[in-house]
Coordinates of C-alpha atoms in Angstrom, one line a residue:
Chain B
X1 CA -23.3 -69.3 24.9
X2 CA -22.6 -69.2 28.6
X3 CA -24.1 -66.4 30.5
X4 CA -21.1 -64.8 32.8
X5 CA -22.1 -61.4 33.3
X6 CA -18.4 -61.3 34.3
X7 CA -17.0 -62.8 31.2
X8 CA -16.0 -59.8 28.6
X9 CA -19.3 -59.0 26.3
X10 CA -16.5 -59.3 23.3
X11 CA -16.4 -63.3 24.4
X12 CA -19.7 -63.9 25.0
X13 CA -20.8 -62.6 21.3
X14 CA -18.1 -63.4 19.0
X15 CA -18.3 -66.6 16.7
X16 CA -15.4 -68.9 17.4
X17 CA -12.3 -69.6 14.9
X18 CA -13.4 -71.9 11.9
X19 CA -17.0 -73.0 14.0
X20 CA -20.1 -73.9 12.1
X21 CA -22.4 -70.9 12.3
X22 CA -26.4 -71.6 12.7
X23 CA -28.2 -68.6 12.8
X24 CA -31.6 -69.9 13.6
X25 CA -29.8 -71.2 16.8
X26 CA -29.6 -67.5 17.8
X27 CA -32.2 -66.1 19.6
X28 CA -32.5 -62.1 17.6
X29 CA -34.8 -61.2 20.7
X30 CA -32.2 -62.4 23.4
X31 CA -30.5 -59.8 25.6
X32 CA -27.1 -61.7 26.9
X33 CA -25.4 -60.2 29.6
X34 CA -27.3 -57.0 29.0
X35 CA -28.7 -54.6 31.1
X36 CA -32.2 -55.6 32.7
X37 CA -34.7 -53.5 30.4
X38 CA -34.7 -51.0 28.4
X39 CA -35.1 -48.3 30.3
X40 CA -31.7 -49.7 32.2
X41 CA -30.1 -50.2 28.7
X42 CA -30.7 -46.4 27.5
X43 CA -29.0 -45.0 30.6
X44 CA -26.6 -47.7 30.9
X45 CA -25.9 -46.5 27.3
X46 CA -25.5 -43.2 27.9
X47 CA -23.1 -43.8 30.6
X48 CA -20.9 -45.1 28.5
X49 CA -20.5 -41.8 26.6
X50 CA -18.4 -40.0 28.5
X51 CA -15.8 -42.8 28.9
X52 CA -16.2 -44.0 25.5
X53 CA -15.5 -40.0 24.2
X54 CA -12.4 -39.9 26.5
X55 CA -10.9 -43.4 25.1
X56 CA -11.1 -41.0 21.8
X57 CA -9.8 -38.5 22.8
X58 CA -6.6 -40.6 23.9
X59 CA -6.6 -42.5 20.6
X60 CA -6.4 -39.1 18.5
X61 CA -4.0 -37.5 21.0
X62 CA -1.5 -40.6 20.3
X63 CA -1.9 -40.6 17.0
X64 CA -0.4 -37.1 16.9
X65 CA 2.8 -38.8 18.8
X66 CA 3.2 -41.2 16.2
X67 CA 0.8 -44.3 17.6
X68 CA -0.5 -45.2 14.4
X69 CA -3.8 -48.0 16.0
X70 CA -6.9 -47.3 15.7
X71 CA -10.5 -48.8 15.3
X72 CA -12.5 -50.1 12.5
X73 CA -16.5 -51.3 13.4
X74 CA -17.9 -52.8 10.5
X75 CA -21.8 -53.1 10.9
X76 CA -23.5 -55.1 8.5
X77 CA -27.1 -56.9 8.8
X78 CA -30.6 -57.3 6.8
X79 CA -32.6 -54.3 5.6
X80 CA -33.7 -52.6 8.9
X81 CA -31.5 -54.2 11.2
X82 CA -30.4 -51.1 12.4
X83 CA -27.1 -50.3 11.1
X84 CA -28.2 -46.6 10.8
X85 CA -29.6 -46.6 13.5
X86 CA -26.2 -47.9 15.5
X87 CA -24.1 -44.9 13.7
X88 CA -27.2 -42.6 14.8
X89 CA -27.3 -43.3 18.2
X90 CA -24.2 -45.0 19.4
X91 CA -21.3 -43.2 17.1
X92 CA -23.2 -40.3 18.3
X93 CA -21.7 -40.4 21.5
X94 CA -18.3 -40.0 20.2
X95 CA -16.5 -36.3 18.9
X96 CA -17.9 -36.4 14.9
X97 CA -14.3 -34.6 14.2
X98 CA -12.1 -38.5 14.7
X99 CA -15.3 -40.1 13.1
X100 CA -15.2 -41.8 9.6
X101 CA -18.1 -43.2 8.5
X102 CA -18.4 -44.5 5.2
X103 CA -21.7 -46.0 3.9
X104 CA -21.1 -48.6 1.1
X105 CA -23.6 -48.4 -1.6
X106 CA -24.0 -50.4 -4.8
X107 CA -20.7 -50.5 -6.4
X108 CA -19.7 -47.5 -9.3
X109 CA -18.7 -48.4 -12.8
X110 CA -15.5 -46.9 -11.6
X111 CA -15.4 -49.0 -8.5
X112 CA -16.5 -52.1 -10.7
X113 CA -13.5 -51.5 -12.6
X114 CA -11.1 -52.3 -9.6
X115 CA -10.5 -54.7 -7.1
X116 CA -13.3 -55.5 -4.7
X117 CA -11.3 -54.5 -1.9
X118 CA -10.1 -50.9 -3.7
X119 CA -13.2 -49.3 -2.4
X120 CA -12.5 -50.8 1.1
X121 CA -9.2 -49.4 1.5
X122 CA -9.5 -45.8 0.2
X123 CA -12.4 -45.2 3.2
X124 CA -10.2 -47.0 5.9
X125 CA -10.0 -44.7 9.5
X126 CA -6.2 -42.8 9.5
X127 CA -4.1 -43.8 12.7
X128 CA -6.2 -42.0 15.9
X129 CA -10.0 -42.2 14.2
X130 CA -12.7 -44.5 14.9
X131 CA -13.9 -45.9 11.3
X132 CA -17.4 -46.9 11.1
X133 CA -18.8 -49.1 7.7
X134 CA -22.2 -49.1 7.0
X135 CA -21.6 -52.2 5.1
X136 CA -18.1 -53.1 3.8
X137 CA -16.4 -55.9 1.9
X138 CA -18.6 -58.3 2.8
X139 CA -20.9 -57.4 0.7
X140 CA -19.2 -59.0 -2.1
X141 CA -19.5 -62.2 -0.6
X142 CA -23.5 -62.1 1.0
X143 CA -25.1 -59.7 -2.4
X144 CA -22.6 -61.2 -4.5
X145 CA -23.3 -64.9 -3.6
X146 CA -27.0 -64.6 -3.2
X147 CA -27.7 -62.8 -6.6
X148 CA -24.6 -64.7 -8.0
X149 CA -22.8 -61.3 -9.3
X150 CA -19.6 -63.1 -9.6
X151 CA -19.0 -67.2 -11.0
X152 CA -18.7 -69.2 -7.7
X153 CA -14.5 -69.9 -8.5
X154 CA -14.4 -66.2 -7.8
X155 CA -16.4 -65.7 -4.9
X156 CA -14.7 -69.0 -3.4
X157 CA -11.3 -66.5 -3.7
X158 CA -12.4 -63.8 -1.6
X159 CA -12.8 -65.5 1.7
X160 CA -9.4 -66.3 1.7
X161 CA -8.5 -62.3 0.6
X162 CA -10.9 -61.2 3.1
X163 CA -8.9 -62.9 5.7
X164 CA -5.3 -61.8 4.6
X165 CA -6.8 -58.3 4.4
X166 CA -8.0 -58.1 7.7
X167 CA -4.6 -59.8 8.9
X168 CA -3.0 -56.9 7.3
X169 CA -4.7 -54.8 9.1
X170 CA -4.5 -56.2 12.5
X171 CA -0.5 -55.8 11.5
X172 CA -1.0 -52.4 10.8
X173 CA -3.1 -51.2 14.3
X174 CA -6.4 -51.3 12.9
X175 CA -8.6 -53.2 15.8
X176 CA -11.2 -54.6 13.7
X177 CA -14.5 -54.8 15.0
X178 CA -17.3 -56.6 12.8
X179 CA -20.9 -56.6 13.8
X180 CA -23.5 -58.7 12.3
X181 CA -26.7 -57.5 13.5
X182 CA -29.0 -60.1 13.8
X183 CA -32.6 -59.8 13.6
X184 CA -35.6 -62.2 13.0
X185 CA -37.8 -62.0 9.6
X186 CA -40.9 -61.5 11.6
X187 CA -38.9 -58.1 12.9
X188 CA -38.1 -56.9 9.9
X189 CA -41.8 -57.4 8.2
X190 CA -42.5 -55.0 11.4
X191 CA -39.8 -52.6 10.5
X192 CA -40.6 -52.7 6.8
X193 CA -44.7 -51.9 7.8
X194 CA -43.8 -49.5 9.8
X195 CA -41.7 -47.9 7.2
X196 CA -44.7 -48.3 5.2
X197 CA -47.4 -46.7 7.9
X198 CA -45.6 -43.3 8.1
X199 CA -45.3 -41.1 5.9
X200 CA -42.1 -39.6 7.1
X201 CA -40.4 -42.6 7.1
X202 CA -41.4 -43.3 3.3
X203 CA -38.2 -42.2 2.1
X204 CA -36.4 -45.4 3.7
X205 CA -38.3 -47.2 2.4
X206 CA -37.8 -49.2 -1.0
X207 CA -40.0 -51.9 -3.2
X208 CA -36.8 -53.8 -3.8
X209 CA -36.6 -54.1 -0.2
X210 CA -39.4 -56.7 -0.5
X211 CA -37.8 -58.4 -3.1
X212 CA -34.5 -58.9 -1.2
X213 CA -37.0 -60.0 2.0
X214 CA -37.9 -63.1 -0.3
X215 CA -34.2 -64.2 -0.7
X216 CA -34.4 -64.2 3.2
X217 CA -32.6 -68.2 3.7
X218 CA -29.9 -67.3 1.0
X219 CA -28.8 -64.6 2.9
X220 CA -28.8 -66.2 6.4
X221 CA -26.5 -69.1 4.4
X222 CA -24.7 -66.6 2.7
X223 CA -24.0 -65.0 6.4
X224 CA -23.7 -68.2 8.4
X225 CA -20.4 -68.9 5.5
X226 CA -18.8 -65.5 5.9
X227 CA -19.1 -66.1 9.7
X228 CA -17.7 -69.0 9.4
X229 CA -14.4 -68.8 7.4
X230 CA -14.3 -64.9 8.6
X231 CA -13.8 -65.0 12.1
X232 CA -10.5 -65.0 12.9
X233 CA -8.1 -64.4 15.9
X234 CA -7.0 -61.5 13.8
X235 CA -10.3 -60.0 13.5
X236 CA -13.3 -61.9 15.4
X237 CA -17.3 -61.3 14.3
X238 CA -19.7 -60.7 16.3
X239 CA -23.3 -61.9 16.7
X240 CA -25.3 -59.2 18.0
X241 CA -29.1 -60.0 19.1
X242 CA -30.9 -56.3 17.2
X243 CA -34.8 -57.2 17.7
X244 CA -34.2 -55.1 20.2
X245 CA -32.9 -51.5 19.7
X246 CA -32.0 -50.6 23.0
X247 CA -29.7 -53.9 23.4
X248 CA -27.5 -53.6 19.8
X249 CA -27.0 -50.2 21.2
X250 CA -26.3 -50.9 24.1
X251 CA -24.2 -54.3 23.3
X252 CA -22.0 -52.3 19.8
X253 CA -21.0 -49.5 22.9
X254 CA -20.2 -51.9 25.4
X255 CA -17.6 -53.6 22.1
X256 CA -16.3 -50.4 21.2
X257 CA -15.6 -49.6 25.0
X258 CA -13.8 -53.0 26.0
X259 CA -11.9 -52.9 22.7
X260 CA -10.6 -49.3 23.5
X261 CA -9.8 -49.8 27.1
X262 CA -7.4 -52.8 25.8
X263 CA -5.9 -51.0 23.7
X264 CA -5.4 -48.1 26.7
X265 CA -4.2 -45.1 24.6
X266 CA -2.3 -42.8 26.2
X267 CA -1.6 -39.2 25.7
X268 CA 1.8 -38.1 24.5
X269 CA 4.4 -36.7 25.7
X270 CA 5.4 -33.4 25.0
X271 CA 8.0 -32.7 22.2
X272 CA 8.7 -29.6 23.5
X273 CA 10.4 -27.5 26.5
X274 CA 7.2 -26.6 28.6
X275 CA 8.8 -23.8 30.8
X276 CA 10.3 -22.4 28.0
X277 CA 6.7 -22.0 26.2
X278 CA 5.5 -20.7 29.4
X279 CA 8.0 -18.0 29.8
X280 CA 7.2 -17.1 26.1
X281 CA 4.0 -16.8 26.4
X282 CA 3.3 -14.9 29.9
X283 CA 6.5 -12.3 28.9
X284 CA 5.3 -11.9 25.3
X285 CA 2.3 -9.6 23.8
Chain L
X1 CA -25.7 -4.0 17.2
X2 CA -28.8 -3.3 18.6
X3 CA -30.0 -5.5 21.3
X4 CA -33.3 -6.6 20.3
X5 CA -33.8 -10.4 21.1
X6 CA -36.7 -10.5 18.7
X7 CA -34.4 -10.3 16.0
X8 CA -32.9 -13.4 13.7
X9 CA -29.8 -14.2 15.5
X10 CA -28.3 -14.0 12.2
X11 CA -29.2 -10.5 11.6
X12 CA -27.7 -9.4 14.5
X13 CA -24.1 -10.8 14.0
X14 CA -24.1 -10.4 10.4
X15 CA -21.4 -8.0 9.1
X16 CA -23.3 -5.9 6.5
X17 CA -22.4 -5.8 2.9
X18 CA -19.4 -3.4 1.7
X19 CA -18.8 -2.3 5.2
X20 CA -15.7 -1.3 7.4
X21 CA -14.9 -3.9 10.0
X22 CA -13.1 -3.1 13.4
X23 CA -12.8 -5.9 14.9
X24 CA -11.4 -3.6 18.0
X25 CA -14.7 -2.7 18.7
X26 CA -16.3 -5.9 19.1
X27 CA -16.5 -7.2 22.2
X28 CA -15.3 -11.0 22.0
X29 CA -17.1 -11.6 25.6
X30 CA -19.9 -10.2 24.9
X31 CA -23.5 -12.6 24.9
X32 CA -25.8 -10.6 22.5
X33 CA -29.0 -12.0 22.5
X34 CA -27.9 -15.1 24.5
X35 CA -29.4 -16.8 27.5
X36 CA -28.7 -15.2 30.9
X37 CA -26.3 -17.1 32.2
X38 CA -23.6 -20.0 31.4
X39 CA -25.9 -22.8 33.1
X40 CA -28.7 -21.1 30.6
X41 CA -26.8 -21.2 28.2
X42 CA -25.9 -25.4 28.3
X43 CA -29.6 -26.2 28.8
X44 CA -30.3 -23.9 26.0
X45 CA -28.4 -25.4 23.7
X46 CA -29.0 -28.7 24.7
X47 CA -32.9 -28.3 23.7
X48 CA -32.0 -27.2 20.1
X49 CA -30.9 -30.8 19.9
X50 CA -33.7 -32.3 19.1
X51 CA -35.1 -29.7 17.1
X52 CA -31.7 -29.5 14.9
X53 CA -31.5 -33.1 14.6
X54 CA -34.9 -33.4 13.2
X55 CA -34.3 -30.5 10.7
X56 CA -31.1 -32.4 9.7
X57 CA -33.2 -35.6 9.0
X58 CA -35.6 -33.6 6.5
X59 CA -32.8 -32.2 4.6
X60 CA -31.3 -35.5 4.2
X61 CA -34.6 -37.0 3.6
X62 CA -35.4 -34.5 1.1
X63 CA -32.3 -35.2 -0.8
X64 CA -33.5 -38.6 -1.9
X65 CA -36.3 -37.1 -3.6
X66 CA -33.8 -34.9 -5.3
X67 CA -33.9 -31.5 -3.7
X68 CA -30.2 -30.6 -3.4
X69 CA -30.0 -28.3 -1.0
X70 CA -27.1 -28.6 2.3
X71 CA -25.1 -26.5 4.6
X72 CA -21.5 -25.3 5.0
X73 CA -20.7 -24.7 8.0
X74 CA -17.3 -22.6 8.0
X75 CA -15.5 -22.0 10.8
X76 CA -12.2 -19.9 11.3
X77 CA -10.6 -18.0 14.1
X78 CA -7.3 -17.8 15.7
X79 CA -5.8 -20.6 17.3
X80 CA -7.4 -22.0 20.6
X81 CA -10.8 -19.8 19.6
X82 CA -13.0 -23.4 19.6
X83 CA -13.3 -24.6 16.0
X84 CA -12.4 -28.0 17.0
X85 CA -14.7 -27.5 20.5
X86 CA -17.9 -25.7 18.4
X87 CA -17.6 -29.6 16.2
X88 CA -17.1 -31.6 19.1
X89 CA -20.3 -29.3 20.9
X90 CA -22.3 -28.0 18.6
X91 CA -22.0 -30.6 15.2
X92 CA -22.3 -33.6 17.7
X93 CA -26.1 -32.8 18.3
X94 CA -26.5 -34.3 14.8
X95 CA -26.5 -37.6 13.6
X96 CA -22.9 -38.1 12.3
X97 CA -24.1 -40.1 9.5
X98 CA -25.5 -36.6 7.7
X99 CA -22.3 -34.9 8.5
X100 CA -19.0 -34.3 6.3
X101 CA -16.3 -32.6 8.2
X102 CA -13.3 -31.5 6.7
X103 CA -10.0 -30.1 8.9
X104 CA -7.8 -28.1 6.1
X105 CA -4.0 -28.3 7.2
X106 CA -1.0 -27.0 5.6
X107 CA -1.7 -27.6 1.8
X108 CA 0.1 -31.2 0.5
X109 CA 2.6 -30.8 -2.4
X110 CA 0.2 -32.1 -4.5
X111 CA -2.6 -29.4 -3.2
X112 CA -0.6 -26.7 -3.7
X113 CA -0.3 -27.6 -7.6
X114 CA -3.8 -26.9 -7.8
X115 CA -5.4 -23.4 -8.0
X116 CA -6.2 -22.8 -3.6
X117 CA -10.1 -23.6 -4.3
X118 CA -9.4 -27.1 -6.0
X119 CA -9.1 -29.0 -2.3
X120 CA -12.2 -27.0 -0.8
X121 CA -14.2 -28.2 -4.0
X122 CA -13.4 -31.7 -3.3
X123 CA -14.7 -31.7 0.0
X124 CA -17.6 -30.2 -0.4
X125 CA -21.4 -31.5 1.3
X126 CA -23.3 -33.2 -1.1
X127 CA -27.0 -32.7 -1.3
X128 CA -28.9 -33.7 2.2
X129 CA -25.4 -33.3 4.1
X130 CA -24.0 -30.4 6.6
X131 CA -20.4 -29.9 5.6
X132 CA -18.2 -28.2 8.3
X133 CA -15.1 -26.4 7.6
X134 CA -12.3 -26.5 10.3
X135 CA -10.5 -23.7 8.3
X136 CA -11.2 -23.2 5.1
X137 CA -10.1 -21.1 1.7
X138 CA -10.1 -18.2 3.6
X139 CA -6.3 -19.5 5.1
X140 CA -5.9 -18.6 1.2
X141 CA -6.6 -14.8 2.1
X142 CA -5.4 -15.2 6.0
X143 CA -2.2 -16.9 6.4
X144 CA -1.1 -16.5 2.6
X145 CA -2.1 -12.4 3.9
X146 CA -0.1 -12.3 7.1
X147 CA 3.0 -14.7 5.8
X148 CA 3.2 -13.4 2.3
X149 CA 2.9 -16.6 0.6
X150 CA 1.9 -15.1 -2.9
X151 CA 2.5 -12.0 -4.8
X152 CA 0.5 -9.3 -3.9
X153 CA -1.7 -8.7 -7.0
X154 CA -2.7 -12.5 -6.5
X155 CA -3.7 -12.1 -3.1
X156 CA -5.8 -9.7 -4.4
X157 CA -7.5 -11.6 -6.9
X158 CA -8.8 -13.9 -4.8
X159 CA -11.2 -12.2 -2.8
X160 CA -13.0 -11.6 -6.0
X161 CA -12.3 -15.1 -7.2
X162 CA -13.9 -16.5 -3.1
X163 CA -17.0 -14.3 -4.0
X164 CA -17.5 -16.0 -6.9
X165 CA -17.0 -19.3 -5.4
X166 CA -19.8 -18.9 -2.9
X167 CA -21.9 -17.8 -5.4
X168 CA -22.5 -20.3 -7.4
X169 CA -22.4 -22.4 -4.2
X170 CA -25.3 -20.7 -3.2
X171 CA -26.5 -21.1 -6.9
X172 CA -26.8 -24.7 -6.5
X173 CA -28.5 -25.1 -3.0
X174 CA -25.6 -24.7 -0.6
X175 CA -26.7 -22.5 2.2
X176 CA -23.0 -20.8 3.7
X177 CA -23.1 -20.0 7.2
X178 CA -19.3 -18.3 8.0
X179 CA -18.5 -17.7 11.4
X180 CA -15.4 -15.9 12.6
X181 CA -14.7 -16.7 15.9
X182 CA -13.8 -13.7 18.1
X183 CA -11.5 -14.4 21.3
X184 CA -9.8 -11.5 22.4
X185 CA -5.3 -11.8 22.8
X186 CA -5.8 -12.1 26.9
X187 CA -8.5 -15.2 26.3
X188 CA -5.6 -16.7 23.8
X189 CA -2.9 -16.3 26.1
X190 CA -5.4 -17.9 29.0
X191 CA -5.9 -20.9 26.6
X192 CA -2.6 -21.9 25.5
X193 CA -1.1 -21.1 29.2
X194 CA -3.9 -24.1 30.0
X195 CA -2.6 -25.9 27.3
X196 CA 1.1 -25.9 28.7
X197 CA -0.2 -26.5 32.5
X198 CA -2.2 -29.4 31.9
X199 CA 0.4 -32.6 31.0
X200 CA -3.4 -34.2 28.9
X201 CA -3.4 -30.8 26.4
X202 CA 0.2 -31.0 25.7
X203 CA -0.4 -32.7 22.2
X204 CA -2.6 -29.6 21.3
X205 CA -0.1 -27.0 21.4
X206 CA 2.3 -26.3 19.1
X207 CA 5.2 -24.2 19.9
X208 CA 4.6 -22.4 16.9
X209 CA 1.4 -21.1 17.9
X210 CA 3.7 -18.3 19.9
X211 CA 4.8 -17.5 16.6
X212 CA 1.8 -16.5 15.4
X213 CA 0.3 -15.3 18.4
X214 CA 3.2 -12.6 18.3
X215 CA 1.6 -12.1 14.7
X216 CA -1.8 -10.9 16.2
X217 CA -2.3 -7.6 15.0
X218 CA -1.4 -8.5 11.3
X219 CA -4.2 -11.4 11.7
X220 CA -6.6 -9.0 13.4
X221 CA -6.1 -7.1 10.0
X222 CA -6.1 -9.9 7.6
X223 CA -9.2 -10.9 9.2
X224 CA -11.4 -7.6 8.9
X225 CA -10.2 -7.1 4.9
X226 CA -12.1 -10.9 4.4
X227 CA -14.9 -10.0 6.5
X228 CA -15.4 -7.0 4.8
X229 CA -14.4 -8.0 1.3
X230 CA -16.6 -11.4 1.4
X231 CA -19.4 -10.5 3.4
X232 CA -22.0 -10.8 0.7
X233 CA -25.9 -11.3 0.2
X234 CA -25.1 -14.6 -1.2
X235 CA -22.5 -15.8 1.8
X236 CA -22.5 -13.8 4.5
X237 CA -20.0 -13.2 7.2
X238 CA -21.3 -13.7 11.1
X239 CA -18.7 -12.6 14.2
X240 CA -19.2 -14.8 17.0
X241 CA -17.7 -13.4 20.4
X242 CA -16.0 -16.8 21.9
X243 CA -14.3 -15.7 24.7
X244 CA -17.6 -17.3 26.3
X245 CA -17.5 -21.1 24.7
X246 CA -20.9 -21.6 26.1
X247 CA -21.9 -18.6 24.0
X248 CA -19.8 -19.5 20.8
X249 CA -22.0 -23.0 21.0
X250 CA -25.1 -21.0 21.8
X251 CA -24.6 -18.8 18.9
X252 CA -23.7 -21.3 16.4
X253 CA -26.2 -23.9 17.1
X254 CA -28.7 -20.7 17.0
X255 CA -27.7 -19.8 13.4
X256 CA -27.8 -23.4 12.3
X257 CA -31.4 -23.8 13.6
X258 CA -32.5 -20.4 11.5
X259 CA -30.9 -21.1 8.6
X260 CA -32.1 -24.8 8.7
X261 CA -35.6 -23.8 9.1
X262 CA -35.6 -21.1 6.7
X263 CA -34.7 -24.1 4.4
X264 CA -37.6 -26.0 5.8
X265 CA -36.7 -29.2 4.1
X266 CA -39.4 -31.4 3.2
X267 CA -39.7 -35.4 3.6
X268 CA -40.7 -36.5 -0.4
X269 CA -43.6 -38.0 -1.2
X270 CA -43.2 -42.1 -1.7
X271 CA -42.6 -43.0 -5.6
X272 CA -44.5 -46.0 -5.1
X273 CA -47.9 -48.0 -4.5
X274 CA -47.8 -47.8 -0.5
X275 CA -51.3 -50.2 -0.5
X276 CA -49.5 -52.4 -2.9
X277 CA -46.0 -52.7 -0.7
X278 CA -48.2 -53.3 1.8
X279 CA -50.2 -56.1 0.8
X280 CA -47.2 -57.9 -0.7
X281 CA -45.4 -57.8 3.0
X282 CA -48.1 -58.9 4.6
X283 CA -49.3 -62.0 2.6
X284 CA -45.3 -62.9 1.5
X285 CA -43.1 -65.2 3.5

């Protein structure tokens, strides 16, 4: 990856159309085009609220006026990799009220009993929201191929319905944004002690965890594949470096802002006779 | 209301069990028990931040070790009194991820098949959560009051029928905080006149809001019948004067910090062998 501050942070990160993906070739610790420290990437960060609240604001108000876009960020990573954590403190800077955030848990008899994608499209963000998925779809092709939860035939299948989903989408004004959060094994044996070392953080913390830790090359093989045949013009991923915390935040805001700024929402116009209302209201009770 | 800062915020702007309500006689600029001053006020409520956050963490945490407890936070006032600002303000000190927010519009044809409390059910906090209300059933007592929507005698019923409701909310570990917010007609008119001035707030107003602006007194009305009919032990009502919105956010974040501590949520105790975690993350791959 060539490092041009200049170049758009969306170029920089996303995995090109149909490339092989090798994730050991990323560095999890790196910081591209970021912000010199951390200390520069908190307040850099923060800056980014106000403008990134604003864009929202526009988004909604259009909606109202009939602009049906809107934006979908799909976060999805190892045990610890901060997905949480990136709803916690970057979503955070946006209004909660044109937030929907969906966490994906293991699938419901009822939701075994449908389509894979049924689940998907009954939490998807209405025209004017930002749509956040703590995990998503994808799931049923990293879980689902590592533990082999469906016969491989199957699983070949959904890349393909993946992609004409997320097409569909695109079509539809969803600006799909998906984030794999990278981060190194040795980080996440630090996360998962630290989990372990307080007691208030107990509760995140899960035995099966470990278990998953030892299937840790499936899943980077089941990841570099969905990378791979799932980035697409229509809808791009994105490798974002998460050893440190300060830099995923930093890099998922910096996304979310040059996303919104292209698509440059604009305020409505009224539907109504201004100086009329204003007479109304000043002459009335 | 006696002044005496000592006091729970909640006591003080708790409308007492069984009694008359004026709301003529409260004074909807009025800062009881508030910081000094506007710039006071900000910092003051920016501090409870952290503090709320935490206590929102707990609850959550809690919840995984199966303590169902969670808030509802209600919220209904005339148009332009800050429900949307006291969630934009106030509900974005949390972490979004905890929080369930639900804006009840006009009821859908196929809501309004259902008796009024089936859509409120349905979008109810579950355990660990903080649900917030943007309206709420009381429309089902307000608007259905003031527009006579249903019969009389049905009206009626359901002040009986919202008491029980919040009852057995309470019942099963949902702590209600209601809060009326209290602008006065001038403030209104102020509002909406910003509204019309400022091209940016055109797609909030809604030239029916005059409508029911010239419908104030019959809301005013509707208003201190729910107070007083549904202002129980179990789910009290609290008047928030919001002429001041650095007040209203003051006040509200106040009475979610109280209520949150009086839950005092606890994180569980780990339901497994920490050592034994331990030693298998350290000596595995």
């Amino acid at each position: 990856m060539p490092k041009d501050t200049k170049a758009p942070l969306a170029e920089l990160l996303r995995v090109p159309e149909g490339e092989r993906v090798d994730l050991a070739s990323f560095d999890a610790r790196a910081t591209p085009a970021g912000p010199a420290d951390k200390a520069a990437g908190l307040e850099a960060t923060a800056r980014m609220g106000e403008r990134l609240a604003d864009l929202q604001e526009r988004l909604y108000a259009a909606s109202t006026g009939g602009d049906r876009r809107r934006v979908l960020l799909v976060l999805q990573g190892m045990d610890t990799s901060g997905k949480g954590g990136t709803v916690k403190h970057v979503i955070g800077l946006f209004n909660p009220s044109g937030c929907r955030i969906k966490a994906f848990k293991t699938p419901t008899p009822e939701e075994q009993n449908h389509p894979f994608l049924w689940r998907i499209m009954k939490a998807l963000p209405q025209p004017g929201e930002i749509g956040i998925f703590d995990r998503s779809h994808y799931e049923d092709v990293l879980i689902a191929r590592v533990r082999e939860l469906v016969p491989r035939s199957q699983l070949g299948r959904r890349y393909g319905q993946i992609n004409r989903f997320e097409k569909s989408l695109a079509h539809d004004g969803v600006t799909v944004i998906k984030c794999f959060l990278h981060i190194s094994a040795e980080e996440q044996r630090e996360r998962l002690l630290e989990r372990l070392d307080r007691p208030d953080k107990h509760w995140k913390f899960n035995p099966g965890d470990i278990d998953e830790r030892a299937l840790w090359p499936a899943y980077q093989e089941a990841y570099e594949i969905a990378l791979e045949r799932c980035s697409t013009e229509a809808s791009p991923w994105y490798v974002i470096p998460s050893d440190r915390k300060w830099y995923r935040n930093w890099a998922i805001s910096k996304l979310l802002l040059e996303h919104l700024e292209a698509i440059d929402p604009q305020y409505p116009m009224a539907d109504f006779d201004v100086a009329e209302c204003r007479k109304r209201l000043v002459e009335g009770v």
